[in-house]
mmCIF file of N, CA and C in Angstrom:
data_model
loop_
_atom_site.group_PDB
_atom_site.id
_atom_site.type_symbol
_atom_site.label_atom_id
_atom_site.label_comp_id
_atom_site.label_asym_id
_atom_site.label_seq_id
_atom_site.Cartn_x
_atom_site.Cartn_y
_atom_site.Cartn_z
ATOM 1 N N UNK A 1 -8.125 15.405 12.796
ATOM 2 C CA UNK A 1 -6.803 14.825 12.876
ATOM 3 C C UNK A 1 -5.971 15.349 11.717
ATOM 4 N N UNK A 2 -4.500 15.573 11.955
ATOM 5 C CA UNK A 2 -3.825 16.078 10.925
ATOM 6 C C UNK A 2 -3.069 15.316 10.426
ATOM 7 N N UNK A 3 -2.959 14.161 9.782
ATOM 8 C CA UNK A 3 -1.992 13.578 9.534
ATOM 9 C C UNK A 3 -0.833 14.127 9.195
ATOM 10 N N UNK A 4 -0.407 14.985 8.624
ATOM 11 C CA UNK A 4 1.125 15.995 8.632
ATOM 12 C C UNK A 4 2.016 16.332 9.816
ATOM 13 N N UNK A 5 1.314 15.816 10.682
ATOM 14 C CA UNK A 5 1.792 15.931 12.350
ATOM 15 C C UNK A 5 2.171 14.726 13.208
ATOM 16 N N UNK A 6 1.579 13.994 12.059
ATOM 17 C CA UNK A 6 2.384 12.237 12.393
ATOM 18 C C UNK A 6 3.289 11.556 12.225
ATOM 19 N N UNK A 7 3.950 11.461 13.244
ATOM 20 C CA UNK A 7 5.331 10.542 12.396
ATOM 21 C C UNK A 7 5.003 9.682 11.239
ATOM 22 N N UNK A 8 5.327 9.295 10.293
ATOM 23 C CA UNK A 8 5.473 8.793 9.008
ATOM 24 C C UNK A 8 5.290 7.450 9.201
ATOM 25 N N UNK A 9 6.659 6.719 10.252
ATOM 26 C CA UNK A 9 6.202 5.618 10.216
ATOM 27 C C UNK A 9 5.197 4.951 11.369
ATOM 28 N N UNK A 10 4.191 5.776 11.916
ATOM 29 C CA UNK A 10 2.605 5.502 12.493
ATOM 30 C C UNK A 10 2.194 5.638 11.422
ATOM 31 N N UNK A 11 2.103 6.811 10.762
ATOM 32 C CA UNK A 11 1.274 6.384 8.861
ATOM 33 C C UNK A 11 1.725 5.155 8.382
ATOM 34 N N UNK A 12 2.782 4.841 8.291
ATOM 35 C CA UNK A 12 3.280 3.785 7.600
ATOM 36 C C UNK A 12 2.428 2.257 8.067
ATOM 37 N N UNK A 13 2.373 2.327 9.356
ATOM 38 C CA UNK A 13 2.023 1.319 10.591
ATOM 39 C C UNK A 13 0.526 0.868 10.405
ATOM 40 N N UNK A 14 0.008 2.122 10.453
ATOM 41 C CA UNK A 14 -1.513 1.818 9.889
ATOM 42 C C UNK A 14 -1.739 1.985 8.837
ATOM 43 N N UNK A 15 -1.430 1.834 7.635
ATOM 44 C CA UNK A 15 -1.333 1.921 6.279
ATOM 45 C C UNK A 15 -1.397 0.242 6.094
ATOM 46 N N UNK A 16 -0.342 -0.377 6.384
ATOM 47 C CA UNK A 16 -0.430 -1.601 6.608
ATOM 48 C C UNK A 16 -1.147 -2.325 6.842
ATOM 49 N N UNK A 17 -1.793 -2.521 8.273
ATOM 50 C CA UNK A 17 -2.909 -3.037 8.406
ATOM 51 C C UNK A 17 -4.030 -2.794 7.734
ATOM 52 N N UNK A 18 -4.505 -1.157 7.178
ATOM 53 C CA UNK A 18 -5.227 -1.399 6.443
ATOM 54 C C UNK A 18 -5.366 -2.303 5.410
ATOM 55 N N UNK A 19 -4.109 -2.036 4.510
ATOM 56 C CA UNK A 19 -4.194 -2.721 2.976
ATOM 57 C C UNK A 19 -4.280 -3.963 3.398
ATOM 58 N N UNK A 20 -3.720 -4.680 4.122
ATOM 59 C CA UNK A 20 -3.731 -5.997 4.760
ATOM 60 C C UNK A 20 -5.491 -6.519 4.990
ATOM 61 N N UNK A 21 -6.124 -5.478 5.425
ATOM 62 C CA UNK A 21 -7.279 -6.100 5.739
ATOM 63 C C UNK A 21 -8.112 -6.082 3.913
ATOM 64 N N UNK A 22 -7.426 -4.590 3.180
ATOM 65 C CA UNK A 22 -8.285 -5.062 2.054
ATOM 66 C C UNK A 22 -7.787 -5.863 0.807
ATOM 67 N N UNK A 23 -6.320 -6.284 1.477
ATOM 68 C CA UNK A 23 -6.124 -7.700 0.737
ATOM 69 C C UNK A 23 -7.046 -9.227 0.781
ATOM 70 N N UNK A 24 -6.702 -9.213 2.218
ATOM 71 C CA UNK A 24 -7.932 -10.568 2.326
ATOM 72 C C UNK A 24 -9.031 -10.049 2.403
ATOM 73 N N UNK A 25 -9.916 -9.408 2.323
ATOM 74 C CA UNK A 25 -11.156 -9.035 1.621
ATOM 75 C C UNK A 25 -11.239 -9.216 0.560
ATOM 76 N N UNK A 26 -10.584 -9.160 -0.116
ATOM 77 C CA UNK A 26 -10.334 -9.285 -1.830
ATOM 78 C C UNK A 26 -10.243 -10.446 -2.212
ATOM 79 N N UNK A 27 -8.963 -11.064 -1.392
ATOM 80 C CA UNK A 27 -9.148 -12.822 -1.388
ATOM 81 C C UNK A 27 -9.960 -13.338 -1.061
ATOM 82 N N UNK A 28 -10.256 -13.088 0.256
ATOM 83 C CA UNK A 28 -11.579 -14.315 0.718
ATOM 84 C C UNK A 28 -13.083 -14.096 -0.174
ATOM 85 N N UNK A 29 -13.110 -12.859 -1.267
ATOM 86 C CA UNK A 29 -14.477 -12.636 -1.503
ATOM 87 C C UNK A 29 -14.486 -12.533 -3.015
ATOM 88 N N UNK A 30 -12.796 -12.872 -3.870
ATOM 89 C CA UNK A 30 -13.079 -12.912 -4.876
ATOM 90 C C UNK A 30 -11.721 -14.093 -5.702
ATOM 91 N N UNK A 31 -10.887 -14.435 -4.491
ATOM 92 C CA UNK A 31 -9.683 -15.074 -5.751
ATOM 93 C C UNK A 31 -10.460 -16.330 -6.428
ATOM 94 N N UNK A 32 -11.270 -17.107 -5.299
ATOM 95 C CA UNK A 32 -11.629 -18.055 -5.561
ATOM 96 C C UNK A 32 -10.844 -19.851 -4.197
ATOM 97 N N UNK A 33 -9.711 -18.722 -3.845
ATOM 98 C CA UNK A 33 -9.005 -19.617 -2.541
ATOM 99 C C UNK A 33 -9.854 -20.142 -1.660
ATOM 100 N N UNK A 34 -10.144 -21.332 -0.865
ATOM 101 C CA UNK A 34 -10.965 -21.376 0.212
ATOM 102 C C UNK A 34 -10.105 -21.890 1.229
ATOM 103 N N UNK A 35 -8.791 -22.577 1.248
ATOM 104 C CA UNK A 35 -7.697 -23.065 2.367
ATOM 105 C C UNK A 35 -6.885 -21.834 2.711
ATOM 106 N N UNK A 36 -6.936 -21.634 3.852
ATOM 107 C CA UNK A 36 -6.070 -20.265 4.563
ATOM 108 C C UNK A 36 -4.476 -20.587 3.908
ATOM 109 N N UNK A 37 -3.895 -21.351 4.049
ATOM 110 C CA UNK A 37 -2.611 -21.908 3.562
ATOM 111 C C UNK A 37 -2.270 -21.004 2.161
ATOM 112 N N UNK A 38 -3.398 -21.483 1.187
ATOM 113 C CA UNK A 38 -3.502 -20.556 -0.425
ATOM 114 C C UNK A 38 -3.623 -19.526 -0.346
ATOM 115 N N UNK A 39 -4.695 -19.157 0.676
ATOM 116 C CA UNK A 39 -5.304 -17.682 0.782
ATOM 117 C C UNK A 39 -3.824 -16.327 1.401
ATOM 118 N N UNK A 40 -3.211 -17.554 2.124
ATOM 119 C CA UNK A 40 -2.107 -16.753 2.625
ATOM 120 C C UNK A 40 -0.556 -16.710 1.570
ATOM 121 N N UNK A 41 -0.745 -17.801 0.951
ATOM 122 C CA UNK A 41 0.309 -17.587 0.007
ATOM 123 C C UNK A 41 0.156 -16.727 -1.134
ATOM 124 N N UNK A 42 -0.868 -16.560 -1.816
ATOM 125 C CA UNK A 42 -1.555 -15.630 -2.778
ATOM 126 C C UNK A 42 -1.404 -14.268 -2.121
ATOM 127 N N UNK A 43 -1.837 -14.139 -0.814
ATOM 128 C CA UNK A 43 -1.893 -12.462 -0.198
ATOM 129 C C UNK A 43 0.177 -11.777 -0.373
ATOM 130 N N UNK A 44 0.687 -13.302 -0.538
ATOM 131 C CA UNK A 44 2.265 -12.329 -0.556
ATOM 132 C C UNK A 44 2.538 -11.741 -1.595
ATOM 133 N N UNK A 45 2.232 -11.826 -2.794
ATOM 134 C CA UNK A 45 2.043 -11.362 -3.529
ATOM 135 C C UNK A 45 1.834 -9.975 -3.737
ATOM 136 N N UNK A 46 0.531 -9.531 -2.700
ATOM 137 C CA UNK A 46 0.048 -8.236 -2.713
ATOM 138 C C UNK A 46 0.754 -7.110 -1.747
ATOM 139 N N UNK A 47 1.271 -7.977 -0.525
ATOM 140 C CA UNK A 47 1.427 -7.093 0.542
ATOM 141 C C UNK A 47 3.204 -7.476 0.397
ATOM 142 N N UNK A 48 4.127 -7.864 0.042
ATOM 143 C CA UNK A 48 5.007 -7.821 -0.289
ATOM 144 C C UNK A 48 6.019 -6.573 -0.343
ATOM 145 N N UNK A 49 6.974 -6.245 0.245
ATOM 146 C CA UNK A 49 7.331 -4.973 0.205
ATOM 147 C C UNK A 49 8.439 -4.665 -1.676
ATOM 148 N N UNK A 50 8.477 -5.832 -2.093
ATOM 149 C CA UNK A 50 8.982 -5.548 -3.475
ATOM 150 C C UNK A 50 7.519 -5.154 -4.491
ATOM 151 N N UNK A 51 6.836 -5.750 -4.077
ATOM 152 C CA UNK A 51 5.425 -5.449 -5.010
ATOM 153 C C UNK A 51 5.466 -3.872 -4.697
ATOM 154 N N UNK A 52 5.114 -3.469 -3.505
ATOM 155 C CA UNK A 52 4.871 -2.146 -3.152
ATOM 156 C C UNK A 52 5.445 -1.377 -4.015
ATOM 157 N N UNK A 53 6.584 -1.582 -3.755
ATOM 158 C CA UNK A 53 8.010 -0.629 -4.207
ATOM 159 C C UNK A 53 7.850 -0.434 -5.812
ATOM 160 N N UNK A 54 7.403 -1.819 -6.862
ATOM 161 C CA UNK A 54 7.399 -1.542 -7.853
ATOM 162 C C UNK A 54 6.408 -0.686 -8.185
ATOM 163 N N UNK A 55 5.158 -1.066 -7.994
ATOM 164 C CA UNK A 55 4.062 -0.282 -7.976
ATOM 165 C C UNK A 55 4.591 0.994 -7.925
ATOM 166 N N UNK A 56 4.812 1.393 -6.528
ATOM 167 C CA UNK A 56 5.028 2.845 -6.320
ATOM 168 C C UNK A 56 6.098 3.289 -7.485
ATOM 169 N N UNK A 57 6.840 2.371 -7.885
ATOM 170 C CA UNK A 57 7.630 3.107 -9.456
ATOM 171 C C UNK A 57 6.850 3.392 -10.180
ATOM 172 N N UNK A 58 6.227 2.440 -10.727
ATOM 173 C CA UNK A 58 5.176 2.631 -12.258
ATOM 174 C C UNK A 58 4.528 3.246 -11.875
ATOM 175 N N UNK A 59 3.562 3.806 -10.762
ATOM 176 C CA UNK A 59 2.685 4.802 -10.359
ATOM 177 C C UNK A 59 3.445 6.001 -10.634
ATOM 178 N N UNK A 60 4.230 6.709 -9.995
ATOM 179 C CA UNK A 60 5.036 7.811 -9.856
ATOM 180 C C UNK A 60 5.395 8.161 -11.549
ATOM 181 N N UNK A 61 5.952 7.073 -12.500
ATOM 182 C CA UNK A 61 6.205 7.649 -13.579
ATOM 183 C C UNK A 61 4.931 8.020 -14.438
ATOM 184 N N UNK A 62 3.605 7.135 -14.150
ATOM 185 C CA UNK A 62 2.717 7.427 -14.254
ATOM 186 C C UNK A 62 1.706 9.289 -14.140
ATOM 187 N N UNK A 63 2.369 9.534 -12.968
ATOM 188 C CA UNK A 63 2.211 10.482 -12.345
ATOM 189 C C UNK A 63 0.370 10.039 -11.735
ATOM 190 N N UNK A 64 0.043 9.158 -11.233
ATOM 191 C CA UNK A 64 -1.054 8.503 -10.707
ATOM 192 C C UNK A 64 -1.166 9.454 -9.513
ATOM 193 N N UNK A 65 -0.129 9.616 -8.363
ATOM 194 C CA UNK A 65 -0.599 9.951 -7.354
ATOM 195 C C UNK A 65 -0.578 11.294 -7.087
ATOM 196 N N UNK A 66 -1.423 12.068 -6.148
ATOM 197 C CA UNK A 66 -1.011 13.205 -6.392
ATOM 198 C C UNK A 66 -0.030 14.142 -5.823
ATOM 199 N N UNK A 67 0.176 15.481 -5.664
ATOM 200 C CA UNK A 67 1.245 15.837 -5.083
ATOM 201 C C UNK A 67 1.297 15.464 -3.973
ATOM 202 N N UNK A 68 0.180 15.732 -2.939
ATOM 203 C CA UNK A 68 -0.020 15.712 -1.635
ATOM 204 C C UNK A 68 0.202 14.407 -1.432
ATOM 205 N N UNK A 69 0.241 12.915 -1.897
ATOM 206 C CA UNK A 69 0.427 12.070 -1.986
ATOM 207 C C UNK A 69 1.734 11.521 -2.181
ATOM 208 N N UNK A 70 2.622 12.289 -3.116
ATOM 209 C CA UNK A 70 4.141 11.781 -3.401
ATOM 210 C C UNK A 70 5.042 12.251 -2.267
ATOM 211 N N UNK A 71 4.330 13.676 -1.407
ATOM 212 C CA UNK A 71 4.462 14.107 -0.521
ATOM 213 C C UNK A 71 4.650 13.277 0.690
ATOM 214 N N UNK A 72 3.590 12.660 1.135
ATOM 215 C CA UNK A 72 3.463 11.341 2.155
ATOM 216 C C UNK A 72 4.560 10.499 1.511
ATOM 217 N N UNK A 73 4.600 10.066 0.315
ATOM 218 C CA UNK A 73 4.697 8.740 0.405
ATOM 219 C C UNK A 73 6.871 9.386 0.602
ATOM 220 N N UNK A 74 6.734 10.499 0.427
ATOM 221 C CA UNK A 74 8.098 10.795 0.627
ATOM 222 C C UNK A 74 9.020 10.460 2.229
ATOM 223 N N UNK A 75 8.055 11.196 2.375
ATOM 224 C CA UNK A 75 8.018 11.397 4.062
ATOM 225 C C UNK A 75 8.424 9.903 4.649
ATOM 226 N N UNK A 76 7.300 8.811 3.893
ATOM 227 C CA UNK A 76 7.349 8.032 4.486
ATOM 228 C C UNK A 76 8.855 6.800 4.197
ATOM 229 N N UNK A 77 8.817 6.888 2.964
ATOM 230 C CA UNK A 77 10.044 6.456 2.200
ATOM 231 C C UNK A 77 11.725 6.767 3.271
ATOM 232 N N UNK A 78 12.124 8.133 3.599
ATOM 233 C CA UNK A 78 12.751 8.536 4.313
ATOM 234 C C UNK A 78 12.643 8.706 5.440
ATOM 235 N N UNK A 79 11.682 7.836 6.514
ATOM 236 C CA UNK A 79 11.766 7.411 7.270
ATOM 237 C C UNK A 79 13.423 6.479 7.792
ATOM 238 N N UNK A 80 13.752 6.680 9.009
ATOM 239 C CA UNK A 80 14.758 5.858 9.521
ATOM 240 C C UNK A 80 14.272 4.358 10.110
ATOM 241 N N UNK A 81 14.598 4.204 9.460
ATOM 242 C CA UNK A 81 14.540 2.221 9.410
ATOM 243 C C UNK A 81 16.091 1.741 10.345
ATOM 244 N N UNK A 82 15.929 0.624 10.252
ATOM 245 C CA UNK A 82 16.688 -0.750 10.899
ATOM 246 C C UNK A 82 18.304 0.004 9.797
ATOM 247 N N UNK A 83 19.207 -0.220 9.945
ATOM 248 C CA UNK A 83 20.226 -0.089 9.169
ATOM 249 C C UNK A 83 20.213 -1.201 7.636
ATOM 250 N N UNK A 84 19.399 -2.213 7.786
ATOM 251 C CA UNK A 84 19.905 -3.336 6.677
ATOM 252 C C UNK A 84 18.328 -3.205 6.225
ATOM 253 N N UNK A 85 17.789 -1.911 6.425
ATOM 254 C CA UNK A 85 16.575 -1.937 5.902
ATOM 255 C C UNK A 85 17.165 -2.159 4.415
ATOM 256 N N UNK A 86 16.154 -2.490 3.696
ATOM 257 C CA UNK A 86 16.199 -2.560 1.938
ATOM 258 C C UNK A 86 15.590 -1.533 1.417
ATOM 259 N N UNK A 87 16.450 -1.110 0.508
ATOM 260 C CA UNK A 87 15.300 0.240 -0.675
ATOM 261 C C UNK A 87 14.005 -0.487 -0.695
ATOM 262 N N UNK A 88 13.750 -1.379 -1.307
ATOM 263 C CA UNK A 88 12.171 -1.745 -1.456
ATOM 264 C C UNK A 88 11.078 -1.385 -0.260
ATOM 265 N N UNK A 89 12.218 -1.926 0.929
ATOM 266 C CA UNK A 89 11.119 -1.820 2.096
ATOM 267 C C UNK A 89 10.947 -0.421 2.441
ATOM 268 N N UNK A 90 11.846 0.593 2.354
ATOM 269 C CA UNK A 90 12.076 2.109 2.537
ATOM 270 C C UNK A 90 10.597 2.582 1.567
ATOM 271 N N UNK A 91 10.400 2.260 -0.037
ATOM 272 C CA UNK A 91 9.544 2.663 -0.272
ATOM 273 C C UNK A 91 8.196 2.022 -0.142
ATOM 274 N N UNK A 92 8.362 0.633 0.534
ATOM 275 C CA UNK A 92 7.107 -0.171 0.712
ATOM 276 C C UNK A 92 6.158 1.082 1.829
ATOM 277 N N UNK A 93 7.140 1.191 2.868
ATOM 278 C CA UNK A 93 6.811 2.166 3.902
ATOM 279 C C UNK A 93 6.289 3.433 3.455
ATOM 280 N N UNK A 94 6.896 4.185 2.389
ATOM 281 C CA UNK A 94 6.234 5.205 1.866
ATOM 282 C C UNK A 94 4.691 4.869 1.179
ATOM 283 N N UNK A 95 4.791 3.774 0.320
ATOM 284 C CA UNK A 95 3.212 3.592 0.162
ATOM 285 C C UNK A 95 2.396 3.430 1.284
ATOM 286 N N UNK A 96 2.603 2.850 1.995
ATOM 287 C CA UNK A 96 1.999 2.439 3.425
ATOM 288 C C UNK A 96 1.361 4.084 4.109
ATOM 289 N N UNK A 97 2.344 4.778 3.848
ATOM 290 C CA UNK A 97 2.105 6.227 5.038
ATOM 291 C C UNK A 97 1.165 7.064 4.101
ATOM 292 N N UNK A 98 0.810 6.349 2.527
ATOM 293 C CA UNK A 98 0.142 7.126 1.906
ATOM 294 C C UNK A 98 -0.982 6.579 2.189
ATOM 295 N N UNK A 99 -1.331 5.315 2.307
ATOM 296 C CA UNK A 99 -2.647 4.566 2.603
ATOM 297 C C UNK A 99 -2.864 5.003 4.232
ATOM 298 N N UNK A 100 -2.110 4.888 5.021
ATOM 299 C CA UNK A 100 -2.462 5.553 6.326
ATOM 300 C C UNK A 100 -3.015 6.722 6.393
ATOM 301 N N UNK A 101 -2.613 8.300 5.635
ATOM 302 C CA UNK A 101 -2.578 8.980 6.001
ATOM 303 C C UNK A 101 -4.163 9.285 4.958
ATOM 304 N N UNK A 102 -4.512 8.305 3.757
ATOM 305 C CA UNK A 102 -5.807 8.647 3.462
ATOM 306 C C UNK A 102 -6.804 7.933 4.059
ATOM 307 N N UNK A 103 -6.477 6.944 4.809
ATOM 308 C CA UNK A 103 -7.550 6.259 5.552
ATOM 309 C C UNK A 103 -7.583 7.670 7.141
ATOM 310 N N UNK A 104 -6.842 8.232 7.640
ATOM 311 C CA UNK A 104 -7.068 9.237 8.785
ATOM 312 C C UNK A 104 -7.402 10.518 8.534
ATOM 313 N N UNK A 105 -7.739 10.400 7.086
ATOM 314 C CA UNK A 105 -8.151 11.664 6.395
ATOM 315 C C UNK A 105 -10.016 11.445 5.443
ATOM 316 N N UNK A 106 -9.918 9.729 5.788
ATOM 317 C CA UNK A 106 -11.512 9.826 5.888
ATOM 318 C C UNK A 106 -11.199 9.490 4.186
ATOM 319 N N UNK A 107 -10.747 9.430 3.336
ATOM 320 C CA UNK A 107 -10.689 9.321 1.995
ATOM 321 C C UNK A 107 -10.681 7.904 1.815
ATOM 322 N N UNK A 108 -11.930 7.536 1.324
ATOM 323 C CA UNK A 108 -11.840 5.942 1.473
ATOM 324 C C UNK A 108 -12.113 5.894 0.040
ATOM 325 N N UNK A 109 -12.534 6.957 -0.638
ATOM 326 C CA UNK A 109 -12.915 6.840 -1.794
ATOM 327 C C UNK A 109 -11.376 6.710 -2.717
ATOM 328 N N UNK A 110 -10.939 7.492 -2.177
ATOM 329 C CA UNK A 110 -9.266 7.386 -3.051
ATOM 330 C C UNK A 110 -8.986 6.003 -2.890
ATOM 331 N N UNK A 111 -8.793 5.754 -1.768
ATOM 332 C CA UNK A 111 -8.200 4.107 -1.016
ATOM 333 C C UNK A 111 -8.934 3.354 -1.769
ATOM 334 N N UNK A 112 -9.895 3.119 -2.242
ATOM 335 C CA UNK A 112 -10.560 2.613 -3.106
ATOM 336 C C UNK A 112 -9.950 2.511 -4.475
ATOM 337 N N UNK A 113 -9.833 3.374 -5.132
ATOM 338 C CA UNK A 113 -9.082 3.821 -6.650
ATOM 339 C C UNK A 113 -8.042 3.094 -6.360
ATOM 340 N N UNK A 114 -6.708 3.637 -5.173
ATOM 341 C CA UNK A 114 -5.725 2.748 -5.075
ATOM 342 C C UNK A 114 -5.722 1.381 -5.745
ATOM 343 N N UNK A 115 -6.248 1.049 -4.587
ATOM 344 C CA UNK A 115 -6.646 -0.512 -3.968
ATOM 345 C C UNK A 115 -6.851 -1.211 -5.580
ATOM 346 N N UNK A 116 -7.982 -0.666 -6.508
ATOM 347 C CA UNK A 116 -8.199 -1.008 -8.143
ATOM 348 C C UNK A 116 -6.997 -1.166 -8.747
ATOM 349 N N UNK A 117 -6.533 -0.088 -8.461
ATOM 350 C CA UNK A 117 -5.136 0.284 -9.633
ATOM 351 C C UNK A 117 -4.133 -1.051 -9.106
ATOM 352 N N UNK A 118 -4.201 -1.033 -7.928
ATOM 353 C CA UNK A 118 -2.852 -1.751 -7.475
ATOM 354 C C UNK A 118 -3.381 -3.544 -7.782
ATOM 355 N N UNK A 119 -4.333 -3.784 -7.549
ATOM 356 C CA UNK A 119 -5.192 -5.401 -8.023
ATOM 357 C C UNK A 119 -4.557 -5.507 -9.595
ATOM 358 N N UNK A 120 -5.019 -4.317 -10.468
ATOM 359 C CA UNK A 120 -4.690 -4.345 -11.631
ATOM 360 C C UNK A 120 -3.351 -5.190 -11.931
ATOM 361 N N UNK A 121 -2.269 -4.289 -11.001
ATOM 362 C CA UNK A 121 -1.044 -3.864 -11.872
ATOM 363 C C UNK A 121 -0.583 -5.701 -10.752
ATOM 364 N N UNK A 122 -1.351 -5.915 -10.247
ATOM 365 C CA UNK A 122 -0.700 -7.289 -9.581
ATOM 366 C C UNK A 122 -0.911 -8.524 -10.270
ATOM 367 N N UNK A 123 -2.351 -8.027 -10.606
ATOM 368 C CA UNK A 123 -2.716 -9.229 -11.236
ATOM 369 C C UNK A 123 -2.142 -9.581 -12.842
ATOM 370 N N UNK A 124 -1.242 -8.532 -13.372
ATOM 371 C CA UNK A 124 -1.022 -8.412 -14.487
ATOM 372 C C UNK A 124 0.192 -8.598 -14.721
ATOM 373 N N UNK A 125 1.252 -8.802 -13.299
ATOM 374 C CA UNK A 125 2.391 -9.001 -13.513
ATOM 375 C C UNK A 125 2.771 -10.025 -14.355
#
């Protein structure tokens, strides 16, 4: 599969659901939450399209991700959205098409690193 041949926002689409699933994995197996109610208010936090967006700032000045990566997450960023889309959500979407496009590229090990870095920088807000 080539992901470079995918529209951006199908990367974007399944990018999502991924992180989504390894948000509550994370919750249900480490916040300490046991009422779905908490478990779901705590997950906004993570999957939030302003969280994203910041992240993807401090990453980028960081220079964390790599080319092939700022690449996606470009792609995905400039995607055509809704007209009253929001900058945040424009680049929420670009992180998203970067987690998509390394989960269809079999890189779970990166998605992994992500996934660390981004717990970090959440839990530290």
């Amino acid at each position: 599969m080539r992901p470079e041949l995918i529209n951006a926002s199908v990367l974007a689409y399944l990018g999502d659901s991924i992180f989504e699933v390894l948000v509550r994995d994370y919750l249900v197996k480490e916040s300490g939450f046991v009422k779905p109610n908490d478990l779901q208010r705590e997950a906004v936090k993570y999957v939030s399209a302003s969280s994203h967006a910041a992240f993807m700032h401090d990453m980028l000045d960081e220079e964390f991700f790599s080319a092939d990566e700022v690449g996606t997450y470009k792609r995905g960023r400039n995607t055509k959205g809704s007209k009253n889309e929001s900058l945040d959500h424009m680049h929420s979407t670009g992180f998203e098409a970067v987690i998509g496009t390394l989960y269809l590229e079999e890189n779970f090990d990166r998605i992994k690193v992500i996934f660390e870095r981004y717990k970090q920088y959440i839990n530290n807000k």
